[in-house]
PDB file of C-alpha atoms in Angstrom:
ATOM      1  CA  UNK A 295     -12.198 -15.313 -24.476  1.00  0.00           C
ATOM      2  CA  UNK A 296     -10.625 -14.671 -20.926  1.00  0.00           C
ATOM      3  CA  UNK A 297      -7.212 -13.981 -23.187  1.00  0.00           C
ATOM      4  CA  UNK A 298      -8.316 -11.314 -25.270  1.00  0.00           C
ATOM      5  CA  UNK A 299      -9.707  -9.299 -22.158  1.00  0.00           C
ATOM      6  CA  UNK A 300      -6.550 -10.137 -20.108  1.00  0.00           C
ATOM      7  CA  UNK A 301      -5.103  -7.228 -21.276  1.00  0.00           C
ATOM      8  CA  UNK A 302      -7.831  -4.814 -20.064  1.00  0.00           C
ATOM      9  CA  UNK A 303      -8.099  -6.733 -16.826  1.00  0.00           C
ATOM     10  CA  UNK A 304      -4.252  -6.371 -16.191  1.00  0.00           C
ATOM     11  CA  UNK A 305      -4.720  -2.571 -16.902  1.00  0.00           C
ATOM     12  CA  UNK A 306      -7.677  -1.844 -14.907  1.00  0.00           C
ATOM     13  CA  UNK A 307      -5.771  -3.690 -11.536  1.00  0.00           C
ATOM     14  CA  UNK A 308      -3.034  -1.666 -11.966  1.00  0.00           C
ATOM     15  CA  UNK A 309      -4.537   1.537 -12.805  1.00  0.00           C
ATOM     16  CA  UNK A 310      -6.213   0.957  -9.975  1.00  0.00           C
ATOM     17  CA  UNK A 311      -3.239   0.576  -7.777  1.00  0.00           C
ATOM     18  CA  UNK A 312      -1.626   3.146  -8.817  1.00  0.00           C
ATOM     19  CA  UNK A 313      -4.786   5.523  -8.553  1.00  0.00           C
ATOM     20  CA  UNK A 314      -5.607   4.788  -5.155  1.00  0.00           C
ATOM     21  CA  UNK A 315      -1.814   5.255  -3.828  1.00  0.00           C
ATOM     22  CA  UNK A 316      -1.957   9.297  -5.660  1.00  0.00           C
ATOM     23  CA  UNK A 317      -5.121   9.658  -3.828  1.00  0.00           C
ATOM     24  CA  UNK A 318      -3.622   8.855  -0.218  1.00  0.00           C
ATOM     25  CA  UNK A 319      -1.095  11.082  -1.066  1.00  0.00           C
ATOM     26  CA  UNK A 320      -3.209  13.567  -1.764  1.00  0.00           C
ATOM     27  CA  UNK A 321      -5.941  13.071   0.832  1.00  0.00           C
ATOM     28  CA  UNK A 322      -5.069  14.552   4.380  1.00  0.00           C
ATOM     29  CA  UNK A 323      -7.797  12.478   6.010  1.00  0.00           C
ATOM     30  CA  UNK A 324      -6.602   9.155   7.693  1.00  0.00           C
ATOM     31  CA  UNK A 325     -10.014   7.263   7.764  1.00  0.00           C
ATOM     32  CA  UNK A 326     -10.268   8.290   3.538  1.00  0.00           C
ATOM     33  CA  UNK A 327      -6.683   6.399   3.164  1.00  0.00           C
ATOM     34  CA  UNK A 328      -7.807   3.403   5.017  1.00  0.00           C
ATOM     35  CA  UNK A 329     -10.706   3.325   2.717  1.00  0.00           C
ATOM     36  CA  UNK A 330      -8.349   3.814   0.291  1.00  0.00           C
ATOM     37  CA  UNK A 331      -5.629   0.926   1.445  1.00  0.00           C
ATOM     38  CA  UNK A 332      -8.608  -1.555   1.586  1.00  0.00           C
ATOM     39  CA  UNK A 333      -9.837  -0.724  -2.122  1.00  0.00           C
ATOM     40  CA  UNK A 334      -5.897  -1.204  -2.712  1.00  0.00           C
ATOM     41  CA  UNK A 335      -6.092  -4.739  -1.017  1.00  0.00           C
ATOM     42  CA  UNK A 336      -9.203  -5.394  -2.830  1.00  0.00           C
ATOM     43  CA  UNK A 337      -7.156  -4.497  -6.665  1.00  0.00           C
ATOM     44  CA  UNK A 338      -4.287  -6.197  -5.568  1.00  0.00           C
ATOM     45  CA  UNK A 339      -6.207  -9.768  -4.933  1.00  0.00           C
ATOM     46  CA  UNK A 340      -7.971  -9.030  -8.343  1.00  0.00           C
ATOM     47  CA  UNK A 341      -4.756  -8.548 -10.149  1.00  0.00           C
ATOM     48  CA  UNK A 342      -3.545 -11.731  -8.291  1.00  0.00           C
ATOM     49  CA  UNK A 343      -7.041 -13.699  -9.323  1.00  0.00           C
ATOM     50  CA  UNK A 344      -6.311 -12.456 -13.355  1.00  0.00           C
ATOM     51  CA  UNK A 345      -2.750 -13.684 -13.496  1.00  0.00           C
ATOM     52  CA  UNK A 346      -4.163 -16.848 -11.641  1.00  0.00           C
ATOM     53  CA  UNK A 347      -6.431 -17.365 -13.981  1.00  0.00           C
ATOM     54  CA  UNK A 348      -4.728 -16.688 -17.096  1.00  0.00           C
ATOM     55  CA  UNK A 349      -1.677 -19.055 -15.904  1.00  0.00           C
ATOM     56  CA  UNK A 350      -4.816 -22.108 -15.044  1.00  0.00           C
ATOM     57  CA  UNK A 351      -2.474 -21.899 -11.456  1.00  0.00           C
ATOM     58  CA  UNK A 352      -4.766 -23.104  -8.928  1.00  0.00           C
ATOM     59  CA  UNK A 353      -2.233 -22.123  -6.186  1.00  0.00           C
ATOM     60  CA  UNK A 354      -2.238 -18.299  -7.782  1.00  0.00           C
ATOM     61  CA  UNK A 355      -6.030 -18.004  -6.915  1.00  0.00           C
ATOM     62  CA  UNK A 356      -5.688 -19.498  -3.550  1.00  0.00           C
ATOM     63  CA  UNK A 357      -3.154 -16.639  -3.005  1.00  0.00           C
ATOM     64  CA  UNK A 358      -5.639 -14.250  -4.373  1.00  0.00           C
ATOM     65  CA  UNK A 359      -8.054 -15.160  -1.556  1.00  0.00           C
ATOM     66  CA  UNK A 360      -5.347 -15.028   1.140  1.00  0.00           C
ATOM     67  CA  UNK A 361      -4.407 -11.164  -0.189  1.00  0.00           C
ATOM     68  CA  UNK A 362      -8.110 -10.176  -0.154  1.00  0.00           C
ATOM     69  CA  UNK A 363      -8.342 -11.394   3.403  1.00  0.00           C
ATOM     70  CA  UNK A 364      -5.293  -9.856   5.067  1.00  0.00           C
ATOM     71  CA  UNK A 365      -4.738  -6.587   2.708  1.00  0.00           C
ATOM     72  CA  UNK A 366      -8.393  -6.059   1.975  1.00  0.00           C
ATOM     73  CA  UNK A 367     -10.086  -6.685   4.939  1.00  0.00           C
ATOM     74  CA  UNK A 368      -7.811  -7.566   8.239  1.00  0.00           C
ATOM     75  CA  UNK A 369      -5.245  -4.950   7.875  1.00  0.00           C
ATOM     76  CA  UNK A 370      -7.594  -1.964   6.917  1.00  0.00           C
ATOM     77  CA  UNK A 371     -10.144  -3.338   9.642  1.00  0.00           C
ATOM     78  CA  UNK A 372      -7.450  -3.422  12.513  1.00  0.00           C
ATOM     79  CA  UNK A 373      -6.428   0.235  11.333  1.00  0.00           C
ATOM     80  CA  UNK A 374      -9.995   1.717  11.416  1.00  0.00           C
ATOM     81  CA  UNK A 375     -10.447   0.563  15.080  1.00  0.00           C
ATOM     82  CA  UNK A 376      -6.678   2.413  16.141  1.00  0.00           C
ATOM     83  CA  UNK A 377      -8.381   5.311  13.826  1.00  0.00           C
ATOM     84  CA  UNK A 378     -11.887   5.516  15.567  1.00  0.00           C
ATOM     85  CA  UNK A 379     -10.287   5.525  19.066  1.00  0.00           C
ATOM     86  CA  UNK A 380      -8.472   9.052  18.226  1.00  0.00           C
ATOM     87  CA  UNK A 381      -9.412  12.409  18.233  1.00  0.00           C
ATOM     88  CA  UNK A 382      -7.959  13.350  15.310  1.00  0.00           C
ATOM     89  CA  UNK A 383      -7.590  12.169  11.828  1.00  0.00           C
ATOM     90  CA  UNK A 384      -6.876  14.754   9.782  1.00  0.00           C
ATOM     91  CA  UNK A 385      -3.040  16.119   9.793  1.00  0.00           C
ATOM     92  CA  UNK A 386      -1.080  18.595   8.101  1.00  0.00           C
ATOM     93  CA  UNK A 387       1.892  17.054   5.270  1.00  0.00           C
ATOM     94  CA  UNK A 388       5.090  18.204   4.661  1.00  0.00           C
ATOM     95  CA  UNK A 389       4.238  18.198   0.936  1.00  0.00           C
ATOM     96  CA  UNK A 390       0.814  20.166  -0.065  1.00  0.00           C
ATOM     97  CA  UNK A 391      -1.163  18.853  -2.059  1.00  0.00           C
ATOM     98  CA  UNK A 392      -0.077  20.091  -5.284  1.00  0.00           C
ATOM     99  CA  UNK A 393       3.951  19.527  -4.408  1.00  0.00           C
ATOM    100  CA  UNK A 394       2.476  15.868  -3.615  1.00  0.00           C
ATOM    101  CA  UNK A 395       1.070  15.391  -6.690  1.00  0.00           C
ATOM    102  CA  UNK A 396       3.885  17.035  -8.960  1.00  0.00           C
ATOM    103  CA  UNK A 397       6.329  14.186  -6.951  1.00  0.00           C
ATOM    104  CA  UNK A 398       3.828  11.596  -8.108  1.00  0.00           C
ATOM    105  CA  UNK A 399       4.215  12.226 -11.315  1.00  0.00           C
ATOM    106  CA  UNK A 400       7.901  12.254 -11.246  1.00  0.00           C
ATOM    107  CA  UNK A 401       8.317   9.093  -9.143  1.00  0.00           C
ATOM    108  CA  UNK A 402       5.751   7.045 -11.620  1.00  0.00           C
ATOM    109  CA  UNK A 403       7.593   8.620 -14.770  1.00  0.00           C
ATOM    110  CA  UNK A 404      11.024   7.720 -13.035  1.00  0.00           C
ATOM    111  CA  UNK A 405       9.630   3.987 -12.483  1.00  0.00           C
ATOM    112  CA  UNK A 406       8.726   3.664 -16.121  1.00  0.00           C
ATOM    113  CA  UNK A 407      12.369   4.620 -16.760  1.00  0.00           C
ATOM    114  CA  UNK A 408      14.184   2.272 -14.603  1.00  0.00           C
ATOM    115  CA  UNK A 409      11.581  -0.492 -15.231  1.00  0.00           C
ATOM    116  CA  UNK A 410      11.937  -0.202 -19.025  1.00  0.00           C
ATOM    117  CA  UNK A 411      15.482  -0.561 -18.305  1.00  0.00           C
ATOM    118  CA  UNK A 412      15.325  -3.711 -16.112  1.00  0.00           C
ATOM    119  CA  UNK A 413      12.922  -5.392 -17.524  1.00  0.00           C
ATOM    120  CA  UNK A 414      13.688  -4.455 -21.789  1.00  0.00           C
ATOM    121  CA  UNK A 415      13.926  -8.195 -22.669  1.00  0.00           C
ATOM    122  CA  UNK A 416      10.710  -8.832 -21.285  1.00  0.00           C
ATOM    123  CA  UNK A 417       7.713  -8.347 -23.178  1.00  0.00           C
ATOM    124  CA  UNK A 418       4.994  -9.541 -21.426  1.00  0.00           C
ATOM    125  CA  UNK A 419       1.675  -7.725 -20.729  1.00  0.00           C
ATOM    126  CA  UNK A 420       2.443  -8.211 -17.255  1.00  0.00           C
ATOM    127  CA  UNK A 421       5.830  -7.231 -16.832  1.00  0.00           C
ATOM    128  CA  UNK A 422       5.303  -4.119 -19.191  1.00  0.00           C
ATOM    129  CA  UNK A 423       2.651  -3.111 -16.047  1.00  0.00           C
ATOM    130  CA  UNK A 424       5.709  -4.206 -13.207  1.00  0.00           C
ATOM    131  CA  UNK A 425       6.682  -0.151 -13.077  1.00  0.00           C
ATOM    132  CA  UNK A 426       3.029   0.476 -11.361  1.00  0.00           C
ATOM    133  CA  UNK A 427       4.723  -2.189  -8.634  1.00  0.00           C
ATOM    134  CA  UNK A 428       8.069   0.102  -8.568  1.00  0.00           C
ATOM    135  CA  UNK A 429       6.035   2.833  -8.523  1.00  0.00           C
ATOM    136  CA  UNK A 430       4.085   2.182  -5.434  1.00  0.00           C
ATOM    137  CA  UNK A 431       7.385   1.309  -3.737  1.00  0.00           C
ATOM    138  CA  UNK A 432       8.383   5.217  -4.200  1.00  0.00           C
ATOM    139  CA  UNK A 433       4.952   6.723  -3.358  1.00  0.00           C
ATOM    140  CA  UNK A 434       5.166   4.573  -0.103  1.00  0.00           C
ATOM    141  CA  UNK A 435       8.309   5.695   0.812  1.00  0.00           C
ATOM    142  CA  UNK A 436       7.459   9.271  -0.103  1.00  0.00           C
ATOM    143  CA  UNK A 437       4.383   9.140   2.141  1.00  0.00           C
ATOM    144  CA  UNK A 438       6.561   7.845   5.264  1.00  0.00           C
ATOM    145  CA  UNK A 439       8.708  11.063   5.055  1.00  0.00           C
ATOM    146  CA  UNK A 440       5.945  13.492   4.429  1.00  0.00           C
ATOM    147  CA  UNK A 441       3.595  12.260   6.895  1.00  0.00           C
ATOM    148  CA  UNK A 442       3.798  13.425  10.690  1.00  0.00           C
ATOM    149  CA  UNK A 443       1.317  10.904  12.189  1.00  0.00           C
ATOM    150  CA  UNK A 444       2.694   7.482  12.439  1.00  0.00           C
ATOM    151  CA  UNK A 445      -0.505   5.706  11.775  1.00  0.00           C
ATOM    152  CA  UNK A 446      -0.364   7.560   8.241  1.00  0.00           C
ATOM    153  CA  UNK A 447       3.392   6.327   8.029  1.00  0.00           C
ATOM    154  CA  UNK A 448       2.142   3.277   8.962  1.00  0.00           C
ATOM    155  CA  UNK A 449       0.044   3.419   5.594  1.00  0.00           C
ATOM    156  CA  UNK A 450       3.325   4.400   3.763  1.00  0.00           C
ATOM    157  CA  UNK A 451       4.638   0.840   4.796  1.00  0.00           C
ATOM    158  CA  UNK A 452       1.615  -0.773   3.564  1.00  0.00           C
ATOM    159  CA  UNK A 453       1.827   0.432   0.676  1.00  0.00           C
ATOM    160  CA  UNK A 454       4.981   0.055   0.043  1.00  0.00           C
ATOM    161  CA  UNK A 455       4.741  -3.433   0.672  1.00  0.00           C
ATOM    162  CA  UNK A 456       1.585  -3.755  -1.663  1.00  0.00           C
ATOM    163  CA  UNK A 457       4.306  -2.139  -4.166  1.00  0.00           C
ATOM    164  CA  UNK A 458       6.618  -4.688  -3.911  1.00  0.00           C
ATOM    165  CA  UNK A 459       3.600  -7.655  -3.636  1.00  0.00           C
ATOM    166  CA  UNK A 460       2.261  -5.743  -7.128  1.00  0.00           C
ATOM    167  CA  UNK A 461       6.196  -6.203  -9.049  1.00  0.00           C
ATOM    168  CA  UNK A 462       6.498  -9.561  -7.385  1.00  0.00           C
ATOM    169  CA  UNK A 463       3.194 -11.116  -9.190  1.00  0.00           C
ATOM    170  CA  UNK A 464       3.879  -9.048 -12.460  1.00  0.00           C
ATOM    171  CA  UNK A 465       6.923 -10.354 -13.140  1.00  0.00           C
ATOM    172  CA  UNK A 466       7.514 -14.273 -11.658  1.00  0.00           C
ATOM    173  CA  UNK A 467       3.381 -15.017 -11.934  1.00  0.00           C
ATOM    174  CA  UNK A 468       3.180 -14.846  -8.095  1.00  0.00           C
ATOM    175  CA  UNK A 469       4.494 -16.562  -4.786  1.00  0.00           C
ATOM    176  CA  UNK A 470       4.081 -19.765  -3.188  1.00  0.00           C
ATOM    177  CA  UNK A 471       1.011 -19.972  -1.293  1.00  0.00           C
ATOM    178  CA  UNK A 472       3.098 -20.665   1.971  1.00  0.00           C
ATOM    179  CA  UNK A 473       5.503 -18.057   1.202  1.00  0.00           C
ATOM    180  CA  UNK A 474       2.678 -15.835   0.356  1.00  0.00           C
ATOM    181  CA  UNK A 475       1.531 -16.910   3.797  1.00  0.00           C
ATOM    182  CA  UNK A 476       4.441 -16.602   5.900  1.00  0.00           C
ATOM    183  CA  UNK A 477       4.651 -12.727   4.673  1.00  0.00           C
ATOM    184  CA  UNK A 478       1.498 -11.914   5.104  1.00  0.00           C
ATOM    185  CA  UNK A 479       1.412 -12.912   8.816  1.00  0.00           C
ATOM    186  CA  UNK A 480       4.469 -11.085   9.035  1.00  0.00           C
ATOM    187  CA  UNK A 481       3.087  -7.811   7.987  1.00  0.00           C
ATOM    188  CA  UNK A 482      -0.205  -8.682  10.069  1.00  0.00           C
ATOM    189  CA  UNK A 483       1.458  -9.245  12.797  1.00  0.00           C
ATOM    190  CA  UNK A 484       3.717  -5.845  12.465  1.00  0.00           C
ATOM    191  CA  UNK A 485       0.553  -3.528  11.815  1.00  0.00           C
ATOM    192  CA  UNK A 486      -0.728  -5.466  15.282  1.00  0.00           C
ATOM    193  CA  UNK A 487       2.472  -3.986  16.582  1.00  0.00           C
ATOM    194  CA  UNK A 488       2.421  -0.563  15.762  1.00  0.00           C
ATOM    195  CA  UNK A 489      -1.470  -0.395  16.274  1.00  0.00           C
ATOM    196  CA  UNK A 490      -0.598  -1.359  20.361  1.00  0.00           C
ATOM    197  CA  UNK A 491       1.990   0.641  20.332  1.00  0.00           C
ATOM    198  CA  UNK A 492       0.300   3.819  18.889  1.00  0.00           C
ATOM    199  CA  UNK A 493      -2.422   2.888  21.729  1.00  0.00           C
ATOM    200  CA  UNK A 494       0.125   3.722  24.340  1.00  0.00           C
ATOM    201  CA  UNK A 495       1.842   6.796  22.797  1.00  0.00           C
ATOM    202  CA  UNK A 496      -2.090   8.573  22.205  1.00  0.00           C
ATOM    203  CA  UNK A 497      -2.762   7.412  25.967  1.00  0.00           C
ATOM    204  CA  UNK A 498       0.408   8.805  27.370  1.00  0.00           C
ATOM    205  CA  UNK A 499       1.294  11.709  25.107  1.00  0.00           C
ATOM    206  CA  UNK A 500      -2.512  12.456  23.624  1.00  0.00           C
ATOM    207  CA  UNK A 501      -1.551  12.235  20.276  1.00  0.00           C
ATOM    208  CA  UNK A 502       0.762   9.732  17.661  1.00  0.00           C
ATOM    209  CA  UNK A 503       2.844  12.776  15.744  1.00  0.00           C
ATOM    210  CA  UNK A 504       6.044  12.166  15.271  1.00  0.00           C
ATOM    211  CA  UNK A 505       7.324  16.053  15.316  1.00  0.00           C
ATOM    212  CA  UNK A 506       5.484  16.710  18.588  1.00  0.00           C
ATOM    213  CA  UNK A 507       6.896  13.371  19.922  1.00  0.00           C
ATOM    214  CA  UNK A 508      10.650  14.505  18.700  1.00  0.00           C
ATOM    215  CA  UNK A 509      10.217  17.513  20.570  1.00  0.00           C
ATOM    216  CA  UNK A 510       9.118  16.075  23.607  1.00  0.00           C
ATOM    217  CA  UNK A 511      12.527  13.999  23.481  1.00  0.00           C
ATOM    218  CA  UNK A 512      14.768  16.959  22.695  1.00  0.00           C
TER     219      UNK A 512
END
C-alpha cells in the first residue's frame, strides 16, 4: 500500500520545497519567509520520514525527527525572536518581483538540465525529484545576492543548505544519524551566530542592511 502512494508522497515533499523557496523569493516580508523556512523544515522532515519509511530504515526516521526539530522549529523560532526585536521587516530586492520569478523559472529549468545529466543512469523516483534539491541550492544563492538585509541573506543560507539536505536524501537514502547530527548543530550554531551578531549591528547602526552598512565603511 505505502509503495503505490510513495510516488505521490515523494512529489508532494518536493513540490512543496520547491514552492515555498519561489514564495520567499517573491515575498518582501521577512516574518512571511520565516513562516515560510519553517513550513520548508516541516516538508523537508516529511520527505525524510517517506524515504525512511519506504527503505524500513529506522535510523532514516530518527533523522526525520532531528530535521523537524532544528529546521522546523529551532532555527525558524531563533529567527522570529532577531525578527520581532526590529523595526523593520519589510525591504526592498534587487530583483522585483516579476524579474524574481522569471530567474526561478530559469534556475529550476537549468537544474532539471544538469540533473538529468548527472544523474541519467539513475532511475529512481527519488533521484528523478534530486533537481528540486539542485534547485533550491540556486534559489538560495540567488536570494543572498538580491537581498539587502542580512537576516533575509541569512534565509538564503538556509535554504541553500535545505537544498543540498533535499539532493543529499534523494539520491544516497539519507545521512547517518550522527552525521545528520553533527551538521545540524553546525548550522544551529551558525544562525546563533549571525542572530548575535545582527543584535549588535541593529543596536549600533539601527538597522542590519548590508548597502547602508557598505556605505558607512566607504
Amino acid at each position: 500500500m505505502f509503495t503505490t502512494i510513495y510516488p505521490q508522497l515523494i512529489g508532494l515533499c518536493t513540490g512543496t520545497l520547491l514552492l515555498t523557496s519561489a514564495l520567499m523569493v517573491w515575498r518582501h516580508s521577512l516574518l512571511a519567509s520565516i513562516r515560510l523556512l519553517s513550513v520548508q523544515g516541516f516538508a523537508l522532515a516529511a520527505l525524510v520520514a517517506v524515504i525512511g519509511l519506504e527503505e524500513g530504515e529506522v535510523e532514516v526516521i530518527l533523522v526525520s525527527l532531528l530535521v523537524l526539530l532544528v529546521k522546523g522549529m529551532g532555527l525558524p523560532w531563533v529567527l522570529a525572536r532577531e525578527t520581532h526585536a526590529t523595526t523593520r521587516t519589510d525591504e526592498a530586492p534587487r530583483l522585483n518581483p516579476t524579474a524574481a520569478l522569471l530567474t526561478v523559472a530559469l534556475l529550476t529549468i537549468l537544474s532539471y538540465v544538469v540533473a538529468s545529466r548527472v544523474l541519467a543512469g539513475d532511475i529512481s523516483i527519488s533521484a528523478h525529484a534530486a533537481p528540486i534539491g539542485l534547485a533550491m541550492v540556486l534559489i538560495g544563492f540567488l536570494l543572498l545576492v538580491t537581498r539587502r538585509q542580512a537576516g533575509s541573506q541569512l534565509i538564503g543560507f538556509l535554504v541553500l543548505d535545505n537544498g543540498i539536505a533535499t539532493v543529499a536524501f534523494l539520491t544516497s537514502g539519507g545521512v547517518p544519524l550522527f552525521l545528520e547530527l553533527g551538521i545540524s548543530l553546525d548550522v544551529l550554531l551558525v544562525v546563533v551566530i549571525l542572530y548575535v551578531f545582527a543584535g549588535r549591528m541593529r543596536t549600533k547602526f539601527g538597522n542590519t542592511e548590508i548597502d547602508q552598512l557598505r556605505k558607512l565603511h566607504d
